[in-house]
């Protein structure tokens, strides 16, 4: 069965999202596009919440989020338990976000990088495995952060 990927964007990234979606479908992925569906102004927050909540619930193993800079989407997505959203604009960070961080959402900025690089990053991200080992231990520590211990010790 084709791997399912959930993708979302805001108005600033509508065109890039369409290119990424077409690229993924061409590559055999089953893409769930939650919008935006045109270039009319929307709040990136709403789309970030949709994608991140689905990944957080385990309904999708991986997601892609794109806004103008990628910053808003990554701030939103990383609020969700179990989500490891990586804002990437270069190949090295993209590779490391998988190898060391086991990122489950790739975030990009459509006003920061061009379409050619974005497609290359998506392809690389999807094909780079997590290394596990010492990195797994660090991810576990993230999941174990207890805000109550930090703010009311
Ligand atoms: C929209 O103008 C822009 O603020 C948004 O796409 C994103 O860059 C937010 O972080």
CSV table of N, CA and C and ligand atoms in Angstrom, one decimal:
chain,number,residue,atom,x,y,z
A,1,UNK,N,0.8,-1.2,0.0
A,1,UNK,CA,0.0,0.0,0.0
A,1,UNK,C,0.9,1.3,0.0
A,2,UNK,N,0.4,2.3,-0.7
A,2,UNK,CA,1.2,3.5,-0.8
A,2,UNK,C,1.3,4.2,0.6
A,3,UNK,N,2.5,4.8,0.9
A,3,UNK,CA,2.6,5.5,2.1
A,3,UNK,C,1.7,6.8,2.1
A,4,UNK,N,1.0,7.0,3.2
A,4,UNK,CA,0.2,8.2,3.2
A,4,UNK,C,0.9,9.4,3.8
A,5,UNK,N,0.7,10.5,3.2
A,5,UNK,CA,1.4,11.8,3.7
A,5,UNK,C,0.3,12.8,3.8
A,6,UNK,N,0.3,13.6,4.9
A,6,UNK,CA,-0.7,14.7,5.0
A,6,UNK,C,0.1,16.0,4.8
A,7,UNK,N,-0.5,16.9,4.0
A,7,UNK,CA,0.2,18.1,3.6
A,7,UNK,C,-0.8,19.3,3.8
A,8,UNK,N,-0.2,20.4,4.2
A,8,UNK,CA,-1.0,21.6,4.4
A,8,UNK,C,-0.1,22.9,4.2
A,9,UNK,N,-0.8,24.0,3.9
A,9,UNK,CA,-0.1,25.2,3.7
A,9,UNK,C,-1.0,26.4,4.0
A,10,UNK,N,-0.5,27.6,3.9
A,10,UNK,CA,-1.3,28.8,3.9
A,10,UNK,C,-1.3,29.4,2.5
A,11,UNK,N,-1.8,30.6,2.4
A,11,UNK,CA,-1.9,31.3,1.0
A,11,UNK,C,-0.5,31.5,0.4
A,12,UNK,N,0.4,31.9,1.3
A,12,UNK,CA,1.8,32.2,0.8
A,12,UNK,C,2.5,31.0,0.2
A,13,UNK,N,2.0,29.8,0.5
A,13,UNK,CA,2.7,28.6,0.0
A,13,UNK,C,1.8,27.8,-0.9
A,14,UNK,N,0.7,28.3,-1.3
A,14,UNK,CA,-0.3,27.5,-2.1
A,14,UNK,C,0.4,26.9,-3.3
A,15,UNK,N,1.1,27.7,-4.1
A,15,UNK,CA,1.7,27.2,-5.3
A,15,UNK,C,2.8,26.1,-5.0
A,16,UNK,N,3.6,26.4,-4.0
A,16,UNK,CA,4.6,25.4,-3.7
A,16,UNK,C,4.0,24.1,-3.2
A,17,UNK,N,2.9,24.2,-2.4
A,17,UNK,CA,2.2,23.0,-1.9
A,17,UNK,C,1.7,22.2,-3.1
A,18,UNK,N,1.2,22.9,-4.1
A,18,UNK,CA,0.6,22.2,-5.3
A,18,UNK,C,1.8,21.4,-6.0
A,19,UNK,N,2.9,22.0,-6.1
A,19,UNK,CA,4.1,21.4,-6.7
A,19,UNK,C,4.5,20.2,-5.9
A,20,UNK,N,4.6,20.3,-4.6
A,20,UNK,CA,5.0,19.2,-3.8
A,20,UNK,C,4.1,18.1,-3.8
A,21,UNK,N,2.8,18.4,-3.8
A,21,UNK,CA,1.7,17.4,-3.9
A,21,UNK,C,1.8,16.6,-5.2
A,22,UNK,N,2.0,17.3,-6.3
A,22,UNK,CA,2.1,16.7,-7.6
A,22,UNK,C,3.3,15.8,-7.7
A,23,UNK,N,4.4,16.2,-7.1
A,23,UNK,CA,5.7,15.5,-7.0
A,23,UNK,C,5.5,14.2,-6.2
A,24,UNK,N,4.8,14.3,-5.1
A,24,UNK,CA,4.6,13.2,-4.2
A,24,UNK,C,3.7,12.1,-4.9
A,25,UNK,N,2.6,12.6,-5.5
A,25,UNK,CA,1.7,11.7,-6.2
A,25,UNK,C,2.4,10.9,-7.3
A,26,UNK,N,3.2,11.7,-8.1
A,26,UNK,CA,4.0,11.1,-9.2
A,26,UNK,C,5.0,10.0,-8.6
A,27,UNK,N,5.4,10.3,-7.4
A,27,UNK,CA,6.4,9.3,-6.8
A,27,UNK,C,5.7,8.1,-6.1
A,28,UNK,N,4.4,8.1,-6.2
A,28,UNK,CA,3.6,7.0,-5.7
A,28,UNK,C,3.1,7.1,-4.3
A,29,UNK,N,3.1,8.3,-3.7
A,29,UNK,CA,2.6,8.5,-2.3
A,29,UNK,C,1.1,8.8,-2.4
A,30,UNK,N,0.4,8.5,-1.3
A,30,UNK,CA,-1.0,8.8,-1.2
A,30,UNK,C,-1.1,10.1,-0.4
A,31,UNK,N,-1.5,11.2,-1.1
A,31,UNK,CA,-1.4,12.5,-0.4
A,31,UNK,C,-2.7,13.0,0.1
A,32,UNK,N,-2.8,13.3,1.3
A,32,UNK,CA,-4.0,13.9,1.9
A,32,UNK,C,-3.8,15.4,2.0
A,33,UNK,N,-4.4,16.2,1.1
A,33,UNK,CA,-4.2,17.6,1.1
A,33,UNK,C,-5.3,18.3,1.9
A,34,UNK,N,-4.9,19.0,3.0
A,34,UNK,CA,-6.0,19.6,3.8
A,34,UNK,C,-6.1,21.1,3.5
A,35,UNK,N,-5.5,21.6,2.4
A,35,UNK,CA,-5.5,23.0,2.0
A,35,UNK,C,-4.3,23.8,2.5
A,36,UNK,N,-4.2,25.0,2.2
A,36,UNK,CA,-5.2,25.9,1.6
A,36,UNK,C,-5.3,25.5,0.1
A,37,UNK,N,-6.5,25.8,-0.5
A,37,UNK,CA,-6.7,25.4,-1.8
A,37,UNK,C,-6.7,26.6,-2.8
A,38,UNK,N,-6.3,27.8,-2.4
A,38,UNK,CA,-6.0,28.9,-3.3
A,38,UNK,C,-5.2,29.9,-2.6
A,39,UNK,N,-4.9,31.0,-3.2
A,39,UNK,CA,-4.0,32.0,-2.7
A,39,UNK,C,-4.7,33.1,-1.8
A,40,UNK,N,-5.9,32.9,-1.4
A,40,UNK,CA,-6.6,33.9,-0.6
A,40,UNK,C,-6.1,33.8,0.8
A,41,UNK,N,-5.9,35.0,1.4
A,41,UNK,CA,-5.3,35.0,2.8
A,41,UNK,C,-6.1,34.2,3.8
A,42,UNK,N,-5.3,33.4,4.5
A,42,UNK,CA,-5.8,32.5,5.6
A,42,UNK,C,-4.8,32.6,6.7
A,43,UNK,N,-5.1,31.9,7.9
A,43,UNK,CA,-4.2,31.9,9.0
A,43,UNK,C,-3.5,30.5,8.9
A,44,UNK,N,-2.1,30.6,8.9
A,44,UNK,CA,-1.3,29.4,8.8
A,44,UNK,C,-1.7,28.5,10.0
A,45,UNK,N,-2.0,29.1,11.1
A,45,UNK,CA,-2.3,28.4,12.4
A,45,UNK,C,-3.3,27.3,12.1
A,46,UNK,N,-4.4,27.6,11.4
A,46,UNK,CA,-5.5,26.6,11.2
A,46,UNK,C,-5.0,25.4,10.5
A,47,UNK,N,-4.2,25.6,9.5
A,47,UNK,CA,-3.7,24.5,8.7
A,47,UNK,C,-2.6,23.7,9.4
A,48,UNK,N,-1.8,24.4,10.2
A,48,UNK,CA,-0.8,23.7,11.0
A,48,UNK,C,-1.4,22.8,12.0
A,49,UNK,N,-2.5,23.3,12.6
A,49,UNK,CA,-3.2,22.5,13.7
A,49,UNK,C,-3.8,21.3,13.0
A,50,UNK,N,-4.3,21.4,11.8
A,50,UNK,CA,-4.9,20.2,11.2
A,50,UNK,C,-3.9,19.1,10.9
A,51,UNK,N,-2.8,19.5,10.3
A,51,UNK,CA,-1.8,18.5,10.0
A,51,UNK,C,-1.1,18.0,11.3
A,52,UNK,N,-0.7,18.8,12.2
A,52,UNK,CA,0.0,18.4,13.4
A,52,UNK,C,-0.9,17.5,14.3
A,53,UNK,N,-2.2,17.8,14.3
A,53,UNK,CA,-3.0,17.0,15.2
A,53,UNK,C,-3.2,15.6,14.6
A,54,UNK,N,-3.2,15.5,13.3
A,54,UNK,CA,-3.4,14.2,12.7
A,54,UNK,C,-2.1,13.3,12.9
A,55,UNK,N,-0.9,14.0,12.8
A,55,UNK,CA,0.3,13.3,13.0
A,55,UNK,C,0.4,12.9,14.5
A,56,UNK,N,0.0,13.8,15.4
A,56,UNK,CA,0.1,13.6,16.8
A,56,UNK,C,-0.8,12.4,17.2
A,57,UNK,N,-2.0,12.3,16.6
A,57,UNK,CA,-2.9,11.2,16.9
A,57,UNK,C,-2.5,9.9,16.3
A,58,UNK,N,-1.5,9.9,15.4
A,58,UNK,CA,-1.0,8.7,14.8
A,58,UNK,C,-1.8,8.3,13.6
A,59,UNK,N,-2.6,9.2,13.1
A,59,UNK,CA,-3.4,8.9,11.9
A,59,UNK,C,-2.5,9.0,10.6
A,60,UNK,N,-1.4,9.8,10.7
A,60,UNK,CA,-0.5,9.9,9.6
A,60,UNK,C,0.9,9.8,10.3
A,61,UNK,N,1.8,9.1,9.6
A,61,UNK,CA,3.1,8.9,10.1
A,61,UNK,C,4.0,10.1,9.8
A,62,UNK,N,3.7,10.7,8.6
A,62,UNK,CA,4.5,11.9,8.2
A,62,UNK,C,3.6,13.0,7.6
A,63,UNK,N,4.1,14.2,7.8
A,63,UNK,CA,3.4,15.4,7.2
A,63,UNK,C,4.3,16.4,6.7
A,64,UNK,N,3.8,17.3,5.8
A,64,UNK,CA,4.6,18.4,5.2
A,64,UNK,C,3.7,19.6,5.5
A,65,UNK,N,4.4,20.7,6.0
A,65,UNK,CA,3.7,22.0,6.2
A,65,UNK,C,4.5,23.1,5.5
A,66,UNK,N,3.9,24.0,4.9
A,66,UNK,CA,4.6,25.1,4.2
A,66,UNK,C,3.8,26.4,4.4
A,67,UNK,N,4.5,27.4,4.9
A,67,UNK,CA,4.0,28.8,4.9
A,67,UNK,C,5.0,29.7,4.3
A,68,UNK,N,4.9,31.0,4.5
A,68,UNK,CA,5.8,31.9,3.9
A,68,UNK,C,7.3,31.7,4.3
A,69,UNK,N,7.5,31.7,5.6
A,69,UNK,CA,8.8,31.4,6.2
A,69,UNK,C,9.0,30.0,6.7
A,70,UNK,N,7.9,29.4,7.0
A,70,UNK,CA,8.0,28.1,7.7
A,70,UNK,C,8.0,28.2,9.2
A,71,UNK,N,8.2,29.4,9.7
A,71,UNK,CA,8.3,29.7,11.1
A,71,UNK,C,7.0,29.5,11.9
A,72,UNK,N,6.0,30.1,11.4
A,72,UNK,CA,4.7,30.0,12.0
A,72,UNK,C,4.2,28.5,12.1
A,73,UNK,N,4.3,27.8,11.0
A,73,UNK,CA,3.9,26.4,10.9
A,73,UNK,C,4.7,25.6,11.9
A,74,UNK,N,6.0,25.8,12.0
A,74,UNK,CA,6.8,25.0,12.9
A,74,UNK,C,6.5,25.3,14.4
A,75,UNK,N,6.2,26.6,14.7
A,75,UNK,CA,5.8,26.9,16.1
A,75,UNK,C,4.5,26.2,16.4
A,76,UNK,N,3.6,26.2,15.6
A,76,UNK,CA,2.3,25.5,15.8
A,76,UNK,C,2.5,24.0,15.9
A,77,UNK,N,3.1,23.4,15.0
A,77,UNK,CA,3.2,22.0,14.9
A,77,UNK,C,3.9,21.4,16.1
A,78,UNK,N,5.0,22.1,16.6
A,78,UNK,CA,5.7,21.6,17.8
A,78,UNK,C,5.0,21.7,19.1
A,79,UNK,N,3.8,22.3,19.1
A,79,UNK,CA,3.0,22.3,20.3
A,79,UNK,C,2.4,20.9,20.6
A,80,UNK,N,2.3,20.1,19.5
A,80,UNK,CA,1.5,18.8,19.6
A,80,UNK,C,2.4,17.7,20.1
A,81,UNK,N,1.9,16.9,21.1
A,81,UNK,CA,2.7,15.8,21.6
A,81,UNK,C,3.1,14.8,20.6
A,82,UNK,N,4.3,14.4,20.6
A,82,UNK,CA,4.8,13.4,19.6
A,82,UNK,C,5.2,14.0,18.3
A,83,UNK,N,4.9,15.3,18.1
A,83,UNK,CA,5.3,15.9,16.8
A,83,UNK,C,6.7,16.4,16.9
A,84,UNK,N,7.5,16.1,15.9
A,84,UNK,CA,8.8,16.6,15.7
A,84,UNK,C,8.9,17.3,14.4
A,85,UNK,N,8.6,18.6,14.4
A,85,UNK,CA,8.5,19.3,13.1
A,85,UNK,C,9.8,20.0,12.9
A,86,UNK,N,10.4,19.8,11.7
A,86,UNK,CA,11.7,20.4,11.4
A,86,UNK,C,11.6,21.4,10.3
A,87,UNK,N,11.9,22.7,10.6
A,87,UNK,CA,12.0,23.7,9.5
A,87,UNK,C,13.3,23.6,8.8
A,88,UNK,N,13.2,23.3,7.5
A,88,UNK,CA,14.4,23.0,6.8
A,88,UNK,C,14.5,23.9,5.5
A,89,UNK,N,15.7,24.4,5.2
A,89,UNK,CA,15.8,25.1,4.0
A,89,UNK,C,17.2,24.8,3.3
A,90,UNK,N,17.8,23.7,3.8
A,90,UNK,CA,19.0,23.2,3.1
A,90,UNK,C,19.1,21.7,3.3
A,91,UNK,N,19.9,21.1,2.5
A,91,UNK,CA,20.0,19.7,2.4
A,91,UNK,C,20.5,19.0,3.7
A,92,UNK,N,21.6,19.7,4.2
A,92,UNK,CA,22.2,19.1,5.4
A,92,UNK,C,21.2,19.0,6.6
A,93,UNK,N,20.5,20.1,6.9
A,93,UNK,CA,19.6,20.1,8.0
A,93,UNK,C,18.4,19.1,7.7
A,94,UNK,N,18.0,19.0,6.5
A,94,UNK,CA,17.0,18.1,6.1
A,94,UNK,C,17.4,16.6,6.4
A,95,UNK,N,18.6,16.3,6.0
A,95,UNK,CA,19.1,14.9,6.3
A,95,UNK,C,19.2,14.7,7.8
A,96,UNK,N,19.8,15.6,8.5
A,96,UNK,CA,20.0,15.5,9.9
A,96,UNK,C,18.6,15.4,10.7
A,97,UNK,N,17.6,16.1,10.2
A,97,UNK,CA,16.3,16.1,10.8
A,97,UNK,C,15.7,14.7,10.9
A,98,UNK,N,16.1,13.9,9.9
A,98,UNK,CA,15.7,12.5,9.9
A,98,UNK,C,16.7,11.7,10.7
A,99,UNK,N,17.9,11.7,10.4
A,99,UNK,CA,18.9,10.9,11.0
A,99,UNK,C,19.0,11.0,12.6
A,100,UNK,N,19.0,12.3,13.0
A,100,UNK,CA,19.1,12.5,14.5
A,100,UNK,C,17.9,12.8,15.2
A,101,UNK,N,16.9,13.5,14.5
A,101,UNK,CA,15.7,14.0,15.2
A,101,UNK,C,14.4,13.2,14.9
A,102,UNK,N,14.5,12.3,13.9
A,102,UNK,CA,13.4,11.5,13.5
A,102,UNK,C,12.2,12.4,13.3
A,103,UNK,N,12.4,13.5,12.6
A,103,UNK,CA,11.4,14.5,12.3
A,103,UNK,C,10.2,13.8,11.6
A,104,UNK,N,9.0,14.1,12.1
A,104,UNK,CA,7.8,13.5,11.4
A,104,UNK,C,7.0,14.5,10.6
A,105,UNK,N,7.4,15.8,10.8
A,105,UNK,CA,6.8,16.8,9.9
A,105,UNK,C,7.9,17.6,9.3
A,106,UNK,N,7.9,17.8,8.0
A,106,UNK,CA,8.9,18.6,7.3
A,106,UNK,C,8.2,20.0,7.1
A,107,UNK,N,8.9,21.0,7.5
A,107,UNK,CA,8.3,22.4,7.3
A,107,UNK,C,9.3,23.2,6.4
A,108,UNK,N,8.7,23.9,5.5
A,108,UNK,CA,9.5,24.7,4.6
A,108,UNK,C,8.9,26.1,4.4
A,109,UNK,N,9.7,27.0,4.0
A,109,UNK,CA,9.2,28.4,3.7
A,109,UNK,C,9.2,28.7,2.3
A,110,UNK,N,8.0,28.9,1.7
A,110,UNK,CA,7.9,29.1,0.3
A,110,UNK,C,8.4,30.5,-0.2
A,111,UNK,N,8.6,31.4,0.8
A,111,UNK,CA,9.2,32.7,0.4
A,111,UNK,C,10.7,32.7,0.7
A,112,UNK,N,11.2,31.6,1.1
A,112,UNK,CA,12.6,31.5,1.5
A,112,UNK,C,13.4,30.6,0.5
A,113,UNK,N,12.8,29.5,0.0
A,113,UNK,CA,13.5,28.6,-0.9
A,113,UNK,C,12.7,28.5,-2.2
A,114,UNK,N,13.3,28.1,-3.3
A,114,UNK,CA,12.6,27.9,-4.5
A,114,UNK,C,12.0,26.5,-4.6
A,115,UNK,N,11.2,26.3,-5.7
A,115,UNK,CA,10.5,25.0,-5.9
A,115,UNK,C,11.5,23.9,-6.1
A,116,UNK,N,12.5,24.1,-6.9
A,116,UNK,CA,13.5,23.0,-7.2
A,116,UNK,C,14.1,22.5,-5.9
A,117,UNK,N,14.6,23.4,-5.0
A,117,UNK,CA,15.2,22.9,-3.7
A,117,UNK,C,14.1,22.3,-2.9
A,118,UNK,N,12.9,22.8,-2.8
A,118,UNK,CA,11.9,22.3,-2.0
A,118,UNK,C,11.6,20.8,-2.4
A,119,UNK,N,11.5,20.5,-3.6
A,119,UNK,CA,11.2,19.1,-4.1
A,119,UNK,C,12.4,18.2,-3.7
A,120,UNK,N,13.6,18.7,-3.8
A,120,UNK,CA,14.8,17.9,-3.5
A,120,UNK,C,14.8,17.6,-2.0
A,121,UNK,N,14.4,18.6,-1.2
A,121,UNK,CA,14.4,18.4,0.3
A,121,UNK,C,13.3,17.4,0.7
A,122,UNK,N,12.1,17.5,0.0
A,122,UNK,CA,11.1,16.5,0.3
A,122,UNK,C,11.5,15.1,0.0
A,123,UNK,N,12.1,14.9,-1.2
A,123,UNK,CA,12.6,13.6,-1.6
A,123,UNK,C,13.6,13.1,-0.6
A,124,UNK,N,14.6,13.9,-0.3
A,124,UNK,CA,15.6,13.5,0.6
A,124,UNK,C,15.1,13.1,2.0
A,125,UNK,N,14.2,14.0,2.5
A,125,UNK,CA,13.6,13.8,3.8
A,125,UNK,C,12.9,12.5,3.9
A,126,UNK,N,12.1,12.2,2.9
A,126,UNK,CA,11.3,10.9,2.9
A,126,UNK,C,12.2,9.7,2.8
A,127,UNK,N,13.4,9.9,2.2
A,127,UNK,CA,14.2,8.7,2.0
A,127,UNK,C,15.4,8.5,3.0
A,128,UNK,N,15.4,9.4,4.0
A,128,UNK,CA,16.5,9.3,4.9
A,128,UNK,C,16.0,8.6,6.2
A,129,UNK,N,16.6,7.5,6.6
A,129,UNK,CA,16.1,6.9,7.9
A,129,UNK,C,16.7,7.5,9.1
A,130,UNK,N,16.0,7.2,10.2
A,130,UNK,CA,16.4,7.6,11.6
A,130,UNK,C,17.5,6.7,12.0
A,131,UNK,N,18.5,7.2,12.7
A,131,UNK,CA,19.6,6.4,13.1
A,131,UNK,C,19.4,5.7,14.4
A,132,UNK,N,18.4,6.2,15.2
A,132,UNK,CA,18.1,5.5,16.5
A,132,UNK,C,19.3,5.6,17.5
A,133,UNK,N,19.6,4.6,18.3
A,133,UNK,CA,20.7,4.6,19.2
A,133,UNK,C,20.6,5.7,20.2
A,134,UNK,N,21.7,6.5,20.3
A,134,UNK,CA,21.8,7.6,21.3
A,134,UNK,C,20.7,8.7,21.0
A,135,UNK,N,20.3,8.7,19.7
A,135,UNK,CA,19.3,9.8,19.4
A,135,UNK,C,18.0,9.4,19.9
A,136,UNK,N,17.7,8.1,20.0
A,136,UNK,CA,16.4,7.7,20.5
A,136,UNK,C,16.3,8.1,22.0
A,137,UNK,N,17.3,7.9,22.7
A,137,UNK,CA,17.3,8.3,24.1
A,137,UNK,C,17.0,9.8,24.3
A,138,UNK,N,17.5,10.6,23.4
A,138,UNK,CA,17.3,12.1,23.5
A,138,UNK,C,15.8,12.4,23.1
A,139,UNK,N,15.3,11.7,22.2
A,139,UNK,CA,13.9,11.9,21.8
A,139,UNK,C,13.0,11.5,22.9
A,140,UNK,N,13.3,10.5,23.6
A,140,UNK,CA,12.5,10.0,24.7
A,140,UNK,C,12.5,11.1,25.8
A,141,UNK,N,13.6,11.7,26.0
A,141,UNK,CA,13.7,12.8,27.0
A,141,UNK,C,12.7,14.0,26.7
A,142,UNK,N,12.5,14.2,25.4
A,142,UNK,CA,11.6,15.3,25.0
A,142,UNK,C,10.2,14.8,25.3
A,143,UNK,N,9.9,13.6,25.0
A,143,UNK,CA,8.5,13.1,25.4
A,143,UNK,C,8.2,13.1,26.9
A,144,UNK,N,9.3,13.0,27.6
A,144,UNK,CA,9.1,12.9,29.1
A,144,UNK,C,9.2,14.3,29.8
A,145,UNK,N,9.3,15.4,29.0
A,145,UNK,CA,9.3,16.7,29.6
A,145,UNK,C,8.0,16.9,30.4
A,146,UNK,N,8.1,17.2,31.6
A,146,UNK,CA,6.9,17.4,32.4
A,146,UNK,C,6.9,18.9,32.9
A,147,UNK,N,6.0,19.7,32.3
A,147,UNK,CA,6.0,21.1,32.7
A,147,UNK,C,5.7,21.4,34.1
A,148,UNK,N,4.9,20.5,34.8
A,148,UNK,CA,4.6,20.6,36.2
A,148,UNK,C,5.9,20.6,37.0
A,149,UNK,N,6.8,19.7,36.7
A,149,UNK,CA,8.1,19.6,37.4
A,149,UNK,C,8.9,20.8,37.2
A,150,UNK,N,8.8,21.4,36.1
A,150,UNK,CA,9.6,22.6,35.7
A,150,UNK,C,9.1,23.9,36.4
A,151,UNK,N,7.8,24.1,36.4
A,151,UNK,CA,7.2,25.3,36.9
A,151,UNK,C,6.7,25.2,38.3
A,152,UNK,N,6.4,24.0,38.8
A,152,UNK,CA,6.1,24.0,40.2
A,152,UNK,C,6.8,22.8,40.9
A,153,UNK,N,8.1,22.9,41.1
A,153,UNK,CA,8.9,21.8,41.6
A,153,UNK,C,8.6,21.5,43.1
B,1,LIG,C1,1.8,35.1,5.8
B,1,LIG,O1,1.9,36.4,5.4
B,1,LIG,C2,3.0,34.7,6.6
B,1,LIG,O2,3.0,35.4,7.8
B,1,LIG,C3,3.0,33.2,6.9
B,1,LIG,O3,3.0,32.5,5.7
B,1,LIG,C4,4.2,32.6,7.6
B,1,LIG,O4,5.4,33.1,7.0
B,1,LIG,C5,4.2,32.7,9.1
B,1,LIG,O5,5.1,32.3,9.8
